[in-house]
mmCIF file of N, CA and C in Angstrom:
data_model
loop_
_atom_site.group_PDB
_atom_site.id
_atom_site.type_symbol
_atom_site.label_atom_id
_atom_site.label_comp_id
_atom_site.label_asym_id
_atom_site.label_seq_id
_atom_site.Cartn_x
_atom_site.Cartn_y
_atom_site.Cartn_z
ATOM 1 N N UNK A 1 138.706 180.034 147.447
ATOM 2 C CA UNK A 1 139.492 180.156 146.181
ATOM 3 C C UNK A 1 138.868 179.000 145.575
ATOM 4 N N UNK A 2 138.162 179.887 144.277
ATOM 5 C CA UNK A 2 137.367 179.150 143.470
ATOM 6 C C UNK A 2 137.885 179.010 142.058
ATOM 7 N N UNK A 3 138.524 177.386 141.601
ATOM 8 C CA UNK A 3 139.013 177.249 140.387
ATOM 9 C C UNK A 3 138.171 177.495 139.160
ATOM 10 N N UNK A 4 138.059 177.919 138.050
ATOM 11 C CA UNK A 4 136.644 177.446 136.934
ATOM 12 C C UNK A 4 137.530 176.794 136.267
ATOM 13 N N UNK A 5 137.508 175.412 136.392
ATOM 14 C CA UNK A 5 138.567 174.303 135.459
ATOM 15 C C UNK A 5 137.263 173.725 135.178
ATOM 16 N N UNK A 6 136.849 173.380 133.392
ATOM 17 C CA UNK A 6 135.923 172.429 133.233
ATOM 18 C C UNK A 6 136.418 171.127 133.139
ATOM 19 N N UNK A 7 135.577 170.162 133.579
ATOM 20 C CA UNK A 7 136.474 168.560 133.706
ATOM 21 C C UNK A 7 135.371 167.848 132.631
ATOM 22 N N UNK A 8 135.526 166.911 132.101
ATOM 23 C CA UNK A 8 134.656 166.298 131.390
ATOM 24 C C UNK A 8 134.794 164.874 131.742
ATOM 25 N N UNK A 9 134.005 163.651 131.951
ATOM 26 C CA UNK A 9 133.932 162.411 132.866
ATOM 27 C C UNK A 9 133.456 161.820 131.702
ATOM 28 N N UNK A 10 134.177 160.773 131.634
ATOM 29 C CA UNK A 10 133.590 159.601 129.989
ATOM 30 C C UNK A 10 133.912 158.104 131.535
ATOM 31 N N UNK A 11 132.186 157.348 131.086
ATOM 32 C CA UNK A 11 132.799 156.690 131.866
ATOM 33 C C UNK A 11 133.194 155.374 130.903
ATOM 34 N N UNK A 12 133.687 154.225 131.385
ATOM 35 C CA UNK A 12 134.761 153.538 130.906
ATOM 36 C C UNK A 12 133.502 152.634 130.458
ATOM 37 N N UNK A 13 133.796 151.962 129.088
ATOM 38 C CA UNK A 13 132.578 151.002 128.626
ATOM 39 C C UNK A 13 132.714 149.815 128.593
ATOM 40 N N UNK A 14 133.661 149.681 128.904
ATOM 41 C CA UNK A 14 133.899 147.992 129.090
ATOM 42 C C UNK A 14 134.061 147.875 130.401
ATOM 43 N N UNK A 15 134.503 148.724 131.821
ATOM 44 C CA UNK A 15 134.765 148.504 133.346
ATOM 45 C C UNK A 15 133.532 148.377 134.126
ATOM 46 N N UNK A 16 132.070 148.637 132.919
ATOM 47 C CA UNK A 16 131.031 149.622 134.047
ATOM 48 C C UNK A 16 129.678 148.929 133.585
ATOM 49 N N UNK A 17 129.743 147.279 133.253
ATOM 50 C CA UNK A 17 128.821 146.905 132.478
ATOM 51 C C UNK A 17 128.994 145.121 133.406
ATOM 52 N N UNK A 18 128.289 144.555 133.192
ATOM 53 C CA UNK A 18 128.255 143.635 133.952
ATOM 54 C C UNK A 18 127.545 142.118 132.951
ATOM 55 N N UNK A 19 127.770 141.017 133.156
ATOM 56 C CA UNK A 19 127.321 140.200 132.084
ATOM 57 C C UNK A 19 126.664 138.995 133.137
ATOM 58 N N UNK A 20 125.772 138.239 132.661
ATOM 59 C CA UNK A 20 124.964 137.363 133.401
ATOM 60 C C UNK A 20 124.547 136.268 131.672
ATOM 61 N N UNK A 21 124.189 135.249 132.511
ATOM 62 C CA UNK A 21 123.427 133.747 131.766
ATOM 63 C C UNK A 21 122.229 133.679 132.170
ATOM 64 N N UNK A 22 121.807 133.406 130.950
ATOM 65 C CA UNK A 22 119.976 132.607 131.291
ATOM 66 C C UNK A 22 119.793 131.589 130.569
ATOM 67 N N UNK A 23 118.980 130.477 131.078
ATOM 68 C CA UNK A 23 118.615 129.486 129.922
ATOM 69 C C UNK A 23 117.933 129.977 129.637
ATOM 70 N N UNK A 24 116.532 129.627 129.218
ATOM 71 C CA UNK A 24 115.288 129.323 128.862
ATOM 72 C C UNK A 24 114.838 128.596 127.149
ATOM 73 N N UNK A 25 114.220 127.472 127.219
ATOM 74 C CA UNK A 25 114.023 127.136 126.159
ATOM 75 C C UNK A 25 113.167 127.953 124.708
ATOM 76 N N UNK A 26 112.488 128.635 125.612
ATOM 77 C CA UNK A 26 111.713 129.585 124.633
ATOM 78 C C UNK A 26 112.562 130.918 124.082
ATOM 79 N N UNK A 27 113.517 130.719 124.833
ATOM 80 C CA UNK A 27 113.995 132.017 123.820
ATOM 81 C C UNK A 27 115.079 131.889 122.637
ATOM 82 N N UNK A 28 115.117 130.459 122.591
ATOM 83 C CA UNK A 28 115.625 129.818 121.026
ATOM 84 C C UNK A 28 115.008 130.048 120.338
ATOM 85 N N UNK A 29 113.947 130.519 119.573
ATOM 86 C CA UNK A 29 113.360 131.028 119.141
ATOM 87 C C UNK A 29 113.904 132.814 118.996
ATOM 88 N N UNK A 30 113.677 133.493 119.998
ATOM 89 C CA UNK A 30 114.490 134.922 119.521
ATOM 90 C C UNK A 30 115.877 135.201 119.500
ATOM 91 N N UNK A 31 115.312 136.239 118.335
ATOM 92 C CA UNK A 31 116.473 137.094 118.051
ATOM 93 C C UNK A 31 117.611 137.438 119.175
ATOM 94 N N UNK A 32 118.755 137.585 118.636
ATOM 95 C CA UNK A 32 119.617 138.633 119.611
ATOM 96 C C UNK A 32 119.116 140.110 120.075
ATOM 97 N N UNK A 33 118.519 140.809 118.515
ATOM 98 C CA UNK A 33 118.069 142.145 118.765
ATOM 99 C C UNK A 33 116.730 142.067 119.376
ATOM 100 N N UNK A 34 115.758 141.133 119.041
ATOM 101 C CA UNK A 34 114.170 140.983 119.780
ATOM 102 C C UNK A 34 114.879 140.781 121.736
ATOM 103 N N UNK A 35 115.921 139.956 122.058
ATOM 104 C CA UNK A 35 115.988 139.921 123.485
ATOM 105 C C UNK A 35 116.495 141.242 123.846
ATOM 106 N N UNK A 36 117.319 142.133 123.314
ATOM 107 C CA UNK A 36 117.758 143.352 123.604
ATOM 108 C C UNK A 36 116.613 144.243 124.331
ATOM 109 N N UNK A 37 115.558 144.431 123.026
ATOM 110 C CA UNK A 37 114.081 145.231 122.613
ATOM 111 C C UNK A 37 113.461 144.876 124.317
ATOM 112 N N UNK A 38 113.524 143.364 124.153
ATOM 113 C CA UNK A 38 112.461 143.023 125.211
ATOM 114 C C UNK A 38 112.591 143.069 126.747
ATOM 115 N N UNK A 39 114.108 142.637 126.795
ATOM 116 C CA UNK A 39 114.550 142.819 128.521
ATOM 117 C C UNK A 39 114.779 144.386 128.830
ATOM 118 N N UNK A 40 114.954 144.632 129.894
ATOM 119 C CA UNK A 40 115.193 145.704 130.704
ATOM 120 C C UNK A 40 116.530 145.891 130.617
ATOM 121 N N UNK A 41 117.422 147.257 130.251
ATOM 122 C CA UNK A 41 118.867 147.002 130.716
ATOM 123 C C UNK A 41 119.156 146.522 130.125
ATOM 124 N N UNK A 42 119.369 145.832 129.609
ATOM 125 C CA UNK A 42 120.134 144.859 128.310
ATOM 126 C C UNK A 42 120.575 145.741 127.256
ATOM 127 N N UNK A 43 122.244 145.596 126.883
ATOM 128 C CA UNK A 43 122.995 146.591 126.185
ATOM 129 C C UNK A 43 123.186 145.204 124.553
ATOM 130 N N UNK A 44 123.507 144.266 125.156
ATOM 131 C CA UNK A 44 123.892 142.614 124.256
ATOM 132 C C UNK A 44 123.615 141.697 124.633
ATOM 133 N N UNK A 45 122.769 140.272 123.708
ATOM 134 C CA UNK A 45 122.751 139.462 124.188
ATOM 135 C C UNK A 45 122.937 138.518 122.669
ATOM 136 N N UNK A 46 123.937 137.318 123.337
ATOM 137 C CA UNK A 46 124.799 136.477 122.616
ATOM 138 C C UNK A 46 124.571 134.902 122.712
ATOM 139 N N UNK A 47 123.988 134.080 121.875
ATOM 140 C CA UNK A 47 123.157 133.319 121.795
ATOM 141 C C UNK A 47 124.364 132.018 121.877
ATOM 142 N N UNK A 48 124.229 131.205 122.585
ATOM 143 C CA UNK A 48 125.746 130.032 122.430
ATOM 144 C C UNK A 48 124.856 128.946 121.551
ATOM 145 N N UNK A 49 126.019 129.138 120.626
ATOM 146 C CA UNK A 49 126.060 127.963 119.785
ATOM 147 C C UNK A 49 126.631 126.893 120.132
ATOM 148 N N UNK A 50 126.890 125.324 119.492
ATOM 149 C CA UNK A 50 127.505 124.466 118.949
ATOM 150 C C UNK A 50 127.137 123.984 118.031
ATOM 151 N N UNK A 51 128.027 123.233 117.803
ATOM 152 C CA UNK A 51 128.469 122.826 116.135
ATOM 153 C C UNK A 51 128.514 121.312 116.549
ATOM 154 N N UNK A 52 127.087 121.157 115.734
ATOM 155 C CA UNK A 52 127.049 119.463 115.463
ATOM 156 C C UNK A 52 127.139 118.879 113.647
ATOM 157 N N UNK A 53 128.025 118.440 113.485
ATOM 158 C CA UNK A 53 129.100 117.767 111.998
ATOM 159 C C UNK A 53 128.724 119.385 111.778
ATOM 160 N N UNK A 54 127.753 119.927 110.883
ATOM 161 C CA UNK A 54 128.416 121.395 109.881
ATOM 162 C C UNK A 54 127.407 121.957 110.433
ATOM 163 N N UNK A 55 126.375 121.563 110.935
ATOM 164 C CA UNK A 55 125.629 122.685 111.427
ATOM 165 C C UNK A 55 126.080 123.511 112.810
ATOM 166 N N UNK A 56 125.575 124.817 112.715
ATOM 167 C CA UNK A 56 125.743 125.197 114.078
ATOM 168 C C UNK A 56 124.353 125.727 114.862
ATOM 169 N N UNK A 57 124.503 125.173 115.882
ATOM 170 C CA UNK A 57 122.618 124.834 116.713
ATOM 171 C C UNK A 57 122.321 125.675 117.936
ATOM 172 N N UNK A 58 121.649 126.650 117.980
ATOM 173 C CA UNK A 58 121.476 127.117 118.792
ATOM 174 C C UNK A 58 121.205 126.573 120.213
ATOM 175 N N UNK A 59 121.856 126.889 121.419
ATOM 176 C CA UNK A 59 121.536 126.621 122.808
ATOM 177 C C UNK A 59 119.944 127.345 123.745
ATOM 178 N N UNK A 60 120.491 126.386 124.534
ATOM 179 C CA UNK A 60 118.975 127.441 125.903
ATOM 180 C C UNK A 60 119.707 128.402 126.069
ATOM 181 N N UNK A 61 121.190 128.647 125.945
ATOM 182 C CA UNK A 61 121.968 129.559 127.211
ATOM 183 C C UNK A 61 121.969 130.811 126.148
ATOM 184 N N UNK A 62 122.118 131.888 126.650
ATOM 185 C CA UNK A 62 122.257 133.296 126.397
ATOM 186 C C UNK A 62 123.374 134.333 127.364
ATOM 187 N N UNK A 63 124.241 135.026 127.011
ATOM 188 C CA UNK A 63 124.725 135.708 127.965
ATOM 189 C C UNK A 63 124.410 137.086 127.441
ATOM 190 N N UNK A 64 123.902 137.635 128.756
ATOM 191 C CA UNK A 64 123.236 139.041 128.397
ATOM 192 C C UNK A 64 124.550 139.940 129.243
ATOM 193 N N UNK A 65 124.636 141.117 127.998
ATOM 194 C CA UNK A 65 125.535 142.244 128.904
ATOM 195 C C UNK A 65 124.224 143.195 129.388
ATOM 196 N N UNK A 66 124.733 143.855 130.561
ATOM 197 C CA UNK A 66 123.420 144.670 131.403
ATOM 198 C C UNK A 66 124.430 145.755 131.379
ATOM 199 N N UNK A 67 123.638 147.099 131.585
ATOM 200 C CA UNK A 67 124.541 148.093 131.055
ATOM 201 C C UNK A 67 124.785 148.983 132.653
ATOM 202 N N UNK A 68 124.841 148.515 133.904
ATOM 203 C CA UNK A 68 125.147 148.664 135.095
ATOM 204 C C UNK A 68 126.483 147.530 135.596
ATOM 205 N N UNK A 69 127.202 148.323 136.559
ATOM 206 C CA UNK A 69 127.889 147.254 137.039
ATOM 207 C C UNK A 69 127.823 145.864 138.005
ATOM 208 N N UNK A 70 126.675 146.186 138.591
ATOM 209 C CA UNK A 70 125.653 144.882 138.921
ATOM 210 C C UNK A 70 124.609 144.488 138.020
ATOM 211 N N UNK A 71 124.693 143.174 137.919
ATOM 212 C CA UNK A 71 122.958 142.980 137.059
ATOM 213 C C UNK A 71 121.915 142.986 137.522
ATOM 214 N N UNK A 72 121.110 142.894 137.162
ATOM 215 C CA UNK A 72 119.688 143.141 138.145
ATOM 216 C C UNK A 72 118.902 141.578 138.644
ATOM 217 N N UNK A 73 118.374 141.742 139.741
ATOM 218 C CA UNK A 73 117.952 140.590 140.613
ATOM 219 C C UNK A 73 116.790 140.122 139.774
ATOM 220 N N UNK A 74 116.500 140.367 139.040
ATOM 221 C CA UNK A 74 114.700 139.996 138.329
ATOM 222 C C UNK A 74 115.140 138.984 137.224
ATOM 223 N N UNK A 75 116.525 138.638 136.569
ATOM 224 C CA UNK A 75 116.471 138.064 136.028
ATOM 225 C C UNK A 75 117.138 136.800 136.521
ATOM 226 N N UNK A 76 116.631 135.544 136.229
ATOM 227 C CA UNK A 76 117.098 134.332 136.735
ATOM 228 C C UNK A 76 118.496 134.370 135.768
ATOM 229 N N UNK A 77 119.516 133.997 136.453
ATOM 230 C CA UNK A 77 120.809 134.379 135.736
ATOM 231 C C UNK A 77 122.056 133.220 136.672
ATOM 232 N N UNK A 78 122.873 133.082 135.442
ATOM 233 C CA UNK A 78 124.078 132.554 136.699
ATOM 234 C C UNK A 78 125.443 133.511 135.988
ATOM 235 N N UNK A 79 126.773 132.559 136.722
ATOM 236 C CA UNK A 79 127.827 133.295 136.159
ATOM 237 C C UNK A 79 128.372 132.938 135.016
ATOM 238 N N UNK A 80 128.947 133.887 134.676
ATOM 239 C CA UNK A 80 129.877 133.812 133.295
ATOM 240 C C UNK A 80 131.461 133.599 133.767
ATOM 241 N N UNK A 81 131.860 132.864 133.264
ATOM 242 C CA UNK A 81 133.405 132.299 133.244
ATOM 243 C C UNK A 81 133.905 132.527 131.868
ATOM 244 N N UNK A 82 134.301 133.863 131.546
ATOM 245 C CA UNK A 82 134.824 133.834 130.453
ATOM 246 C C UNK A 82 136.317 133.735 130.144
ATOM 247 N N UNK A 83 136.551 133.296 129.055
ATOM 248 C CA UNK A 83 137.739 132.934 128.958
ATOM 249 C C UNK A 83 138.706 133.911 129.067
ATOM 250 N N UNK A 84 140.009 133.687 129.839
ATOM 251 C CA UNK A 84 140.716 134.628 130.460
ATOM 252 C C UNK A 84 141.599 135.076 129.102
ATOM 253 N N UNK A 85 142.554 136.462 129.635
ATOM 254 C CA UNK A 85 142.867 136.979 128.134
ATOM 255 C C UNK A 85 144.348 136.497 128.816
ATOM 256 N N UNK A 86 145.375 135.990 127.659
ATOM 257 C CA UNK A 86 146.697 135.668 128.114
ATOM 258 C C UNK A 86 147.314 136.294 127.113
ATOM 259 N N UNK A 87 148.835 136.527 127.434
ATOM 260 C CA UNK A 87 149.500 137.206 126.466
ATOM 261 C C UNK A 87 149.977 136.252 125.385
ATOM 262 N N UNK A 88 149.460 135.900 124.057
ATOM 263 C CA UNK A 88 150.075 134.801 122.655
ATOM 264 C C UNK A 88 151.613 134.271 122.546
ATOM 265 N N UNK A 89 152.307 135.501 122.886
ATOM 266 C CA UNK A 89 153.366 135.534 123.013
ATOM 267 C C UNK A 89 154.409 134.635 124.060
ATOM 268 N N UNK A 90 153.699 134.609 125.039
ATOM 269 C CA UNK A 90 154.669 133.939 126.334
ATOM 270 C C UNK A 90 153.164 132.779 126.653
ATOM 271 N N UNK A 91 152.046 132.744 126.589
ATOM 272 C CA UNK A 91 150.945 132.085 126.969
ATOM 273 C C UNK A 91 150.809 132.274 128.428
ATOM 274 N N UNK A 92 151.243 133.375 128.807
ATOM 275 C CA UNK A 92 150.988 133.562 130.702
ATOM 276 C C UNK A 92 149.940 134.348 130.873
ATOM 277 N N UNK A 93 148.955 134.228 131.716
ATOM 278 C CA UNK A 93 147.973 135.515 131.826
ATOM 279 C C UNK A 93 148.820 136.540 132.999
ATOM 280 N N UNK A 94 147.856 137.715 133.134
ATOM 281 C CA UNK A 94 147.890 138.503 133.519
ATOM 282 C C UNK A 94 149.075 139.582 133.718
ATOM 283 N N UNK A 95 149.501 140.106 132.679
ATOM 284 C CA UNK A 95 150.803 140.959 132.442
ATOM 285 C C UNK A 95 150.457 141.354 130.782
ATOM 286 N N UNK A 96 151.102 142.539 130.594
ATOM 287 C CA UNK A 96 151.468 143.124 129.570
ATOM 288 C C UNK A 96 152.562 142.755 128.647
ATOM 289 N N UNK A 97 153.280 143.403 127.796
ATOM 290 C CA UNK A 97 154.132 142.883 127.327
ATOM 291 C C UNK A 97 155.549 143.961 127.543
ATOM 292 N N UNK A 98 155.113 144.666 128.244
ATOM 293 C CA UNK A 98 156.338 146.015 128.962
ATOM 294 C C UNK A 98 156.358 144.872 130.319
ATOM 295 N N UNK A 99 155.683 144.234 131.022
ATOM 296 C CA UNK A 99 156.101 143.388 132.207
ATOM 297 C C UNK A 99 156.288 141.786 131.805
ATOM 298 N N UNK A 100 156.889 141.446 130.550
ATOM 299 C CA UNK A 100 157.013 139.827 130.305
ATOM 300 C C UNK A 100 158.167 139.349 130.320
ATOM 301 N N UNK A 101 158.653 138.677 131.179
ATOM 302 C CA UNK A 101 160.196 138.149 131.582
ATOM 303 C C UNK A 101 160.450 137.061 130.730
ATOM 304 N N UNK A 102 160.328 137.023 129.437
ATOM 305 C CA UNK A 102 160.763 136.095 128.326
ATOM 306 C C UNK A 102 161.646 136.146 127.610
ATOM 307 N N UNK A 103 162.475 135.726 127.414
ATOM 308 C CA UNK A 103 163.131 136.591 126.446
ATOM 309 C C UNK A 103 162.684 136.525 124.959
ATOM 310 N N UNK A 104 163.537 137.083 124.391
ATOM 311 C CA UNK A 104 163.012 137.989 122.614
ATOM 312 C C UNK A 104 162.116 136.678 122.089
ATOM 313 N N UNK A 105 162.691 135.156 122.077
ATOM 314 C CA UNK A 105 162.071 134.434 121.289
ATOM 315 C C UNK A 105 162.192 132.971 121.906
ATOM 316 N N UNK A 106 160.848 132.526 121.660
ATOM 317 C CA UNK A 106 161.387 130.467 122.536
ATOM 318 C C UNK A 106 160.288 130.234 122.017
ATOM 319 N N UNK A 107 160.231 128.653 122.320
ATOM 320 C CA UNK A 107 159.350 127.768 121.201
ATOM 321 C C UNK A 107 158.836 127.638 122.638
ATOM 322 N N UNK A 108 157.337 127.214 122.344
ATOM 323 C CA UNK A 108 156.087 126.975 122.965
ATOM 324 C C UNK A 108 155.985 125.527 123.199
ATOM 325 N N UNK A 109 157.003 124.618 122.689
ATOM 326 C CA UNK A 109 157.245 123.219 122.999
ATOM 327 C C UNK A 109 157.947 123.056 123.958
ATOM 328 N N UNK A 110 159.015 123.856 124.245
ATOM 329 C CA UNK A 110 160.038 123.337 124.985
ATOM 330 C C UNK A 110 160.176 123.883 125.556
ATOM 331 N N UNK A 111 159.959 125.475 125.111
ATOM 332 C CA UNK A 111 160.356 126.481 127.005
ATOM 333 C C UNK A 111 161.433 127.683 126.621
ATOM 334 N N UNK A 112 162.299 126.672 125.032
ATOM 335 C CA UNK A 112 163.747 127.191 124.938
ATOM 336 C C UNK A 112 164.014 128.652 123.734
ATOM 337 N N UNK A 113 164.613 129.551 123.249
ATOM 338 C CA UNK A 113 165.029 130.187 122.745
ATOM 339 C C UNK A 113 165.640 130.030 121.603
ATOM 340 N N UNK A 114 166.997 128.914 121.826
ATOM 341 C CA UNK A 114 167.668 128.626 121.382
ATOM 342 C C UNK A 114 167.862 127.574 120.006
ATOM 343 N N UNK A 115 167.055 127.304 119.627
ATOM 344 C CA UNK A 115 167.033 126.500 118.261
ATOM 345 C C UNK A 115 166.729 127.123 116.688
ATOM 346 N N UNK A 116 166.382 127.023 115.856
ATOM 347 C CA UNK A 116 165.944 127.675 114.192
ATOM 348 C C UNK A 116 164.383 127.709 114.735
ATOM 349 N N UNK A 117 164.359 128.479 114.029
ATOM 350 C CA UNK A 117 163.198 129.049 114.047
ATOM 351 C C UNK A 117 162.386 128.119 113.154
ATOM 352 N N UNK A 118 161.126 127.753 113.957
ATOM 353 C CA UNK A 118 159.781 126.767 113.159
ATOM 354 C C UNK A 118 158.591 127.364 113.154
ATOM 355 N N UNK A 119 157.754 126.536 112.975
ATOM 356 C CA UNK A 119 156.672 127.333 112.684
ATOM 357 C C UNK A 119 155.893 127.752 114.241
ATOM 358 N N UNK A 120 156.411 126.571 115.609
ATOM 359 C CA UNK A 120 155.885 127.014 116.991
ATOM 360 C C UNK A 120 156.981 127.713 117.769
ATOM 361 N N UNK A 121 157.592 128.106 117.044
ATOM 362 C CA UNK A 121 158.580 129.331 117.714
ATOM 363 C C UNK A 121 157.928 130.560 117.229
ATOM 364 N N UNK A 122 157.732 131.697 118.483
ATOM 365 C CA UNK A 122 157.169 132.769 118.763
ATOM 366 C C UNK A 122 158.065 133.911 119.296
ATOM 367 N N UNK A 123 158.178 134.781 118.419
ATOM 368 C CA UNK A 123 158.646 136.252 118.854
ATOM 369 C C UNK A 123 158.318 137.010 119.570
ATOM 370 N N UNK A 124 158.827 137.925 120.413
ATOM 371 C CA UNK A 124 158.002 138.632 121.235
ATOM 372 C C UNK A 124 158.161 139.851 121.184
ATOM 373 N N UNK A 125 157.521 140.800 120.937
ATOM 374 C CA UNK A 125 157.738 141.941 120.296
ATOM 375 C C UNK A 125 157.938 142.893 121.845
#
């Protein structure tokens, strides 16, 4: 028995990429757009900058995003340890608001929710 049901498949844009880090002094003079054009399979490039006094200075480190779940083996790379996402209301990791066990409001400093609202008191929606 054959069912003719049309199916549309879309790839998840954030789960089908990988990231890597390269460090090259000669990339300091390249723009991020040039790196995406010149390097194969690169979808995004972001140079890491540091702040020195009032100026932002480009470092030799560039974060590259590849259009595949696994980065290519021909570009020298390192692992990217990106910032973990946390729930801003309770400052804990790996859960959403539906699974949060904190009370409706709590103080970031002491963890209790029984005192008057101040600027460090956080409301959980």
